C-alpha positions as a Markdown table, in Angstrom:
| # | Residue | x | y | z |
|---|---|---|---|---|
| 1 | Met | 0.0 | 0.0 | 0.0 |
| 2 | Ala | 1.3 | 3.4 | -0.9 |
| 3 | Tyr | 2.1 | 6.0 | 1.7 |
| 4 | Tyr | 0.0 | 9.1 | 1.2 |
| 5 | Arg | 0.0 | 12.2 | 3.4 |
| 6 | Arg | -2.9 | 14.6 | 3.0 |
| 7 | Asn | -2.1 | 18.3 | 3.1 |
| 8 | Ser | 1.6 | 18.0 | 2.2 |
| 9 | Ser | 2.9 | 20.5 | -0.3 |
| 10 | Ala | 3.0 | 17.8 | -3.0 |
| 11 | Asp | -0.6 | 16.9 | -2.2 |
| 12 | Arg | -1.8 | 20.5 | -2.3 |
| 13 | Met | 0.0 | 21.0 | -5.6 |
| 14 | Ala | -1.5 | 17.8 | -7.1 |
| 15 | Arg | -5.0 | 18.9 | -6.0 |
| 16 | Gly | -4.4 | 22.3 | -7.6 |
| 17 | Leu | -3.3 | 20.7 | -10.8 |
| 18 | Gly | -6.5 | 18.6 | -10.6 |
| 19 | Trp | -8.7 | 21.7 | -10.5 |
| 20 | Phe | -6.6 | 23.2 | -13.3 |
| 21 | Ser | -7.1 | 20.0 | -15.3 |
| 22 | Ile | -10.9 | 20.1 | -14.8 |
| 23 | Gly | -11.1 | 23.8 | -15.8 |
| 24 | Leu | -8.9 | 23.3 | -18.9 |
| 25 | Gly | -10.9 | 20.2 | -19.9 |
| 26 | Val | -14.2 | 21.9 | -19.6 |
| 27 | Ala | -12.9 | 24.8 | -21.7 |
| 28 | Glu | -11.7 | 22.3 | -24.4 |
| 29 | Leu | -15.0 | 20.5 | -24.3 |
| 30 | Val | -17.1 | 23.7 | -24.5 |
| 31 | Ala | -15.0 | 25.7 | -26.9 |
| 32 | Gly | -13.1 | 23.1 | -28.8 |
| 33 | Arg | -13.9 | 24.5 | -32.2 |
| 34 | Arg | -13.0 | 28.1 | -31.1 |
| 35 | Ile | -9.6 | 26.9 | -29.7 |
| 36 | Ala | -8.9 | 24.9 | -32.8 |
| 37 | Arg | -9.7 | 28.0 | -35.0 |
| 38 | Trp | -7.4 | 30.2 | -32.8 |
| 39 | Met | -4.5 | 27.8 | -33.5 |
| 40 | Gly | -5.3 | 27.3 | -37.2 |
| 41 | Met | -6.3 | 23.6 | -36.5 |
| 42 | Glu | -9.9 | 23.7 | -37.6 |
| 43 | Glu | -9.9 | 20.1 | -38.6 |
| 44 | Gln | -8.7 | 19.0 | -35.1 |
| 45 | Ala | -11.7 | 20.4 | -33.1 |
| 46 | Gly | -12.9 | 16.9 | -32.3 |
| 47 | Leu | -9.5 | 15.9 | -31.1 |
| 48 | Ile | -9.3 | 18.9 | -28.8 |
| 49 | Arg | -12.7 | 18.0 | -27.3 |
| 50 | Ala | -11.4 | 14.4 | -26.7 |
| 51 | Tyr | -8.3 | 15.9 | -25.0 |
| 52 | Gly | -10.8 | 18.0 | -22.9 |
| 53 | Ala | -12.5 | 14.8 | -21.8 |
| 54 | Arg | -9.2 | 13.3 | -20.9 |
| 55 | Glu | -8.3 | 16.4 | -18.8 |
| 56 | Val | -11.6 | 16.3 | -16.9 |
| 57 | Ala | -11.1 | 12.6 | -16.1 |
| 58 | Thr | -7.6 | 13.1 | -14.9 |
| 59 | Gly | -8.6 | 16.1 | -12.8 |
| 60 | Val | -11.4 | 14.1 | -11.2 |
| 61 | Gly | -9.0 | 11.3 | -10.5 |
| 62 | Leu | -6.5 | 13.6 | -8.8 |
| 63 | Leu | -9.2 | 15.1 | -6.6 |
| 64 | Ala | -11.2 | 11.9 | -5.8 |
| 65 | Met | -8.5 | 9.2 | -5.4 |
| 66 | Gly | -6.2 | 8.7 | -2.5 |
| 67 | Asp | -2.9 | 8.3 | -4.3 |
| 68 | Ala | -2.2 | 11.1 | -6.8 |
| 69 | Arg | 0.9 | 9.6 | -8.4 |
| 70 | Pro | -0.8 | 7.4 | -11.1 |
| 71 | Trp | -3.0 | 10.4 | -12.1 |
| 72 | Met | 0.0 | 12.7 | -12.3 |
| 73 | Trp | 1.7 | 10.2 | -14.6 |
| 74 | Gly | -1.5 | 10.4 | -16.6 |
| 75 | Arg | -1.2 | 14.1 | -16.8 |
| 76 | Ile | 2.4 | 13.8 | -18.0 |
| 77 | Ala | 1.3 | 11.4 | -20.7 |
| 78 | Gly | -1.5 | 13.7 | -21.7 |
| 79 | Asp | 1.0 | 16.6 | -21.8 |
| 80 | Ala | 3.2 | 14.6 | -24.2 |
| 81 | Leu | 0.1 | 14.0 | -26.4 |
| 82 | Asp | -0.7 | 17.7 | -26.4 |
| 83 | Leu | 2.9 | 18.7 | -27.2 |
| 84 | Ala | 3.0 | 16.2 | -30.1 |
| 85 | Thr | -0.3 | 17.5 | -31.5 |
| 86 | Leu | 0.8 | 21.1 | -31.2 |
| 87 | Ala | 4.2 | 20.3 | -32.8 |
| 88 | Thr | 2.4 | 19.0 | -35.9 |
| 89 | Ala | 0.5 | 22.3 | -36.2 |
| 90 | His | 3.6 | 24.4 | -35.8 |
| 91 | His | 4.7 | 24.6 | -39.4 |
| 92 | Asp | 5.2 | 27.3 | -42.0 |
| 93 | Gly | 1.9 | 26.8 | -43.7 |
| 94 | Asn | -0.1 | 27.5 | -40.6 |
| 95 | Pro | -1.2 | 31.2 | -40.5 |
| 96 | Arg | -1.7 | 31.0 | -36.8 |
| 97 | Arg | 1.8 | 29.6 | -36.1 |
| 98 | Glu | 2.4 | 32.2 | -33.4 |
| 99 | Asn | -0.7 | 31.1 | -31.5 |
| 100 | Val | 0.5 | 27.5 | -31.7 |
| 101 | Ala | 3.9 | 28.6 | -30.3 |
| 102 | Thr | 2.1 | 30.3 | -27.4 |
| 103 | Ala | 0.2 | 27.1 | -26.7 |
| 104 | Leu | 3.4 | 25.0 | -26.9 |
| 105 | Gly | 5.0 | 27.3 | -24.3 |
| 106 | Ala | 2.0 | 27.1 | -22.0 |
| 107 | Val | 1.8 | 23.3 | -22.3 |
| 108 | Ala | 5.6 | 23.0 | -21.7 |
| 109 | Ala | 5.3 | 25.1 | -18.5 |
| 110 | Val | 2.5 | 23.0 | -17.2 |
| 111 | Thr | 4.4 | 19.8 | -18.1 |
| 112 | Ala | 7.3 | 21.1 | -16.0 |
| 113 | Leu | 4.9 | 21.6 | -13.1 |
| 114 | Asp | 3.5 | 18.1 | -13.6 |
| 115 | Val | 7.0 | 16.6 | -13.5 |
| 116 | Leu | 7.9 | 18.6 | -10.4 |
| 117 | Cys | 4.7 | 17.5 | -8.6 |
| 118 | Thr | 5.2 | 13.9 | -9.5 |
| 119 | Ala | 8.8 | 13.9 | -8.3 |
| 120 | Met | 7.7 | 15.5 | -5.0 |
| 121 | Leu | 5.0 | 12.8 | -4.6 |
| 122 | His | 7.5 | 10.0 | -5.2 |
| 123 | Arg | 10.1 | 11.6 | -2.9 |
| 124 | Glu | 7.5 | 12.0 | -0.2 |
| 125 | Glu | 6.8 | 8.3 | -0.3 |
| 126 | Ala | 10.4 | 7.3 | -0.5 |
| 127 | Thr | 11.4 | 9.3 | 2.6 |
| 128 | Ala | 8.4 | 8.2 | 4.7 |
| 129 | Trp | 8.3 | 4.4 | 4.0 |
| 130 | Thr | 8.4 | 2.1 | 6.9 |
| 131 | Pro | 8.2 | -1.7 | 6.6 |
| 132 | Pro | 4.9 | -3.3 | 7.5 |
| 133 | Pro | 4.7 | -5.1 | 10.9 |
| 134 | Asp | 5.7 | -8.8 | 10.8 |
| 135 | Tyr | 2.8 | -11.0 | 12.1 |
| 136 | Ser | 4.2 | -14.3 | 10.8 |
| 137 | Asp | 4.7 | -15.7 | 14.3 |
| 138 | Arg | 1.0 | -15.2 | 15.3 |
| 139 | Ser | -1.6 | -17.9 | 14.9 |
| 140 | Gly | -4.6 | -16.1 | 16.2 |
| 141 | Leu | -5.2 | -18.6 | 19.0 |
| 142 | Pro | -4.6 | -17.8 | 22.7 |
| 143 | Arg | -2.6 | -21.0 | 23.3 |
| 144 | Pro | -0.7 | -23.4 | 21.1 |
| 145 | Pro | -3.1 | -25.8 | 19.2 |
| 146 | Ala | -1.8 | -28.9 | 21.0 |
| 147 | Ala | -2.7 | -27.3 | 24.4 |
| 148 | Met | -6.2 | -26.4 | 23.2 |
| 149 | Arg | -7.0 | -29.8 | 21.6 |
| 150 | Gly | -9.8 | -31.5 | 23.5 |
| 151 | Ala | -10.4 | -28.6 | 25.9 |
| 152 | Ala | -14.2 | -28.6 | 25.3 |
| 153 | Lys | -14.8 | -32.3 | 25.2 |
| 154 | Asp | -16.3 | -32.3 | 28.7 |
| 155 | Ala | -18.3 | -29.2 | 28.3 |
| 156 | Pro | -22.0 | -29.6 | 29.0 |
| 157 | Ile | -24.3 | -29.2 | 25.9 |
| 158 | Pro | -27.4 | -27.2 | 26.5 |
| 159 | Ala | -30.7 | -28.9 | 25.8 |
| 160 | Asp | -31.6 | -26.5 | 22.9 |
| 161 | Met | -28.4 | -27.5 | 21.1 |
| 162 | Arg | -29.0 | -31.3 | 21.4 |
| 163 | Thr | -30.6 | -33.4 | 18.7 |
| 164 | Pro | -34.4 | -33.5 | 19.3 |
| 165 | Asp | -35.8 | -36.9 | 20.3 |
| 166 | Ile | -37.8 | -37.3 | 17.1 |
| 167 | Leu | -34.6 | -36.9 | 15.0 |
| 168 | Arg | -32.5 | -39.3 | 17.0 |
| 169 | Phe | -31.6 | -42.5 | 15.3 |
| 170 | Glu | -32.1 | -45.7 | 17.2 |
| 171 | Pro | -31.2 | -48.9 | 15.5 |
| 172 | Ala | -33.9 | -51.7 | 15.4 |
| 173 | Lys | -33.4 | -54.4 | 17.9 |
| 174 | Val | -33.1 | -58.0 | 16.6 |
| 175 | Gly | -36.4 | -59.8 | 16.7 |
| 176 | Gln | -38.4 | -56.6 | 17.5 |
| 177 | Gln | -41.2 | -55.8 | 15.0 |
| 178 | Gln | -41.3 | -52.3 | 13.6 |
| 179 | Pro | -44.5 | -50.3 | 14.2 |
| 180 | Ala | -46.8 | -50.0 | 11.2 |
| 181 | Leu | -47.2 | -46.6 | 9.5 |
| 182 | Pro | -50.7 | -45.1 | 9.7 |
| 183 | Ala | -52.8 | -45.4 | 6.6 |
| 184 | Pro | -53.3 | -42.2 | 4.6 |
C-alpha cells in the first residue's frame, strides 16, 4: 500500500493541478472549435474535445482518489500528447503559427509543473516508507493448538443444542417388529 499524506505540499500541488485540469478540460469541451480555430487547426476540433474529456477525467481522479501519483503520470502522458499534437500544427503553412507557439509554451510550462509535482510525490513516499509489521509468528489462537485440543470435550451441551428426540436414530433391535405406519 502506498504511503500518502494529505495536506503535504505535494498533495496540495496535485489537487491544484487537478482543479486546473478540470477547468482546462471543460474549456476544451465547450470551446473546442474556437480553440482549434485560434490555433489554425480547424480540422482538429474533435481531437481537442477528446483531449478535454481526458483532462476532466484526470482532474477528477486527482481530486477523488487517495494516491495522486498514477493520475499525475496520466497528466504527464497527456502533456506529451498535447505537445506532439501542437508540434504537428507548428509549421510554416499555418497562418496561426504564433498562437501555436504560445500554446506550446504554456503546455511545456504545465508539463514542468506536472513533472515537479510527480517527483515531489515520489520523494515524499520514499522518505516516509516504513516496513509493515511482521505478524508471521502469530496464529490467532490464545494457546498453542496442542494445548487447546480436546479442551471442550467435557463441556455440557445445553438442551436446545442437542438433537431433538424425534430426530435421534435408534437402530432396530433384533427380533423386534417395527410399528406399522398409519394409513393415509
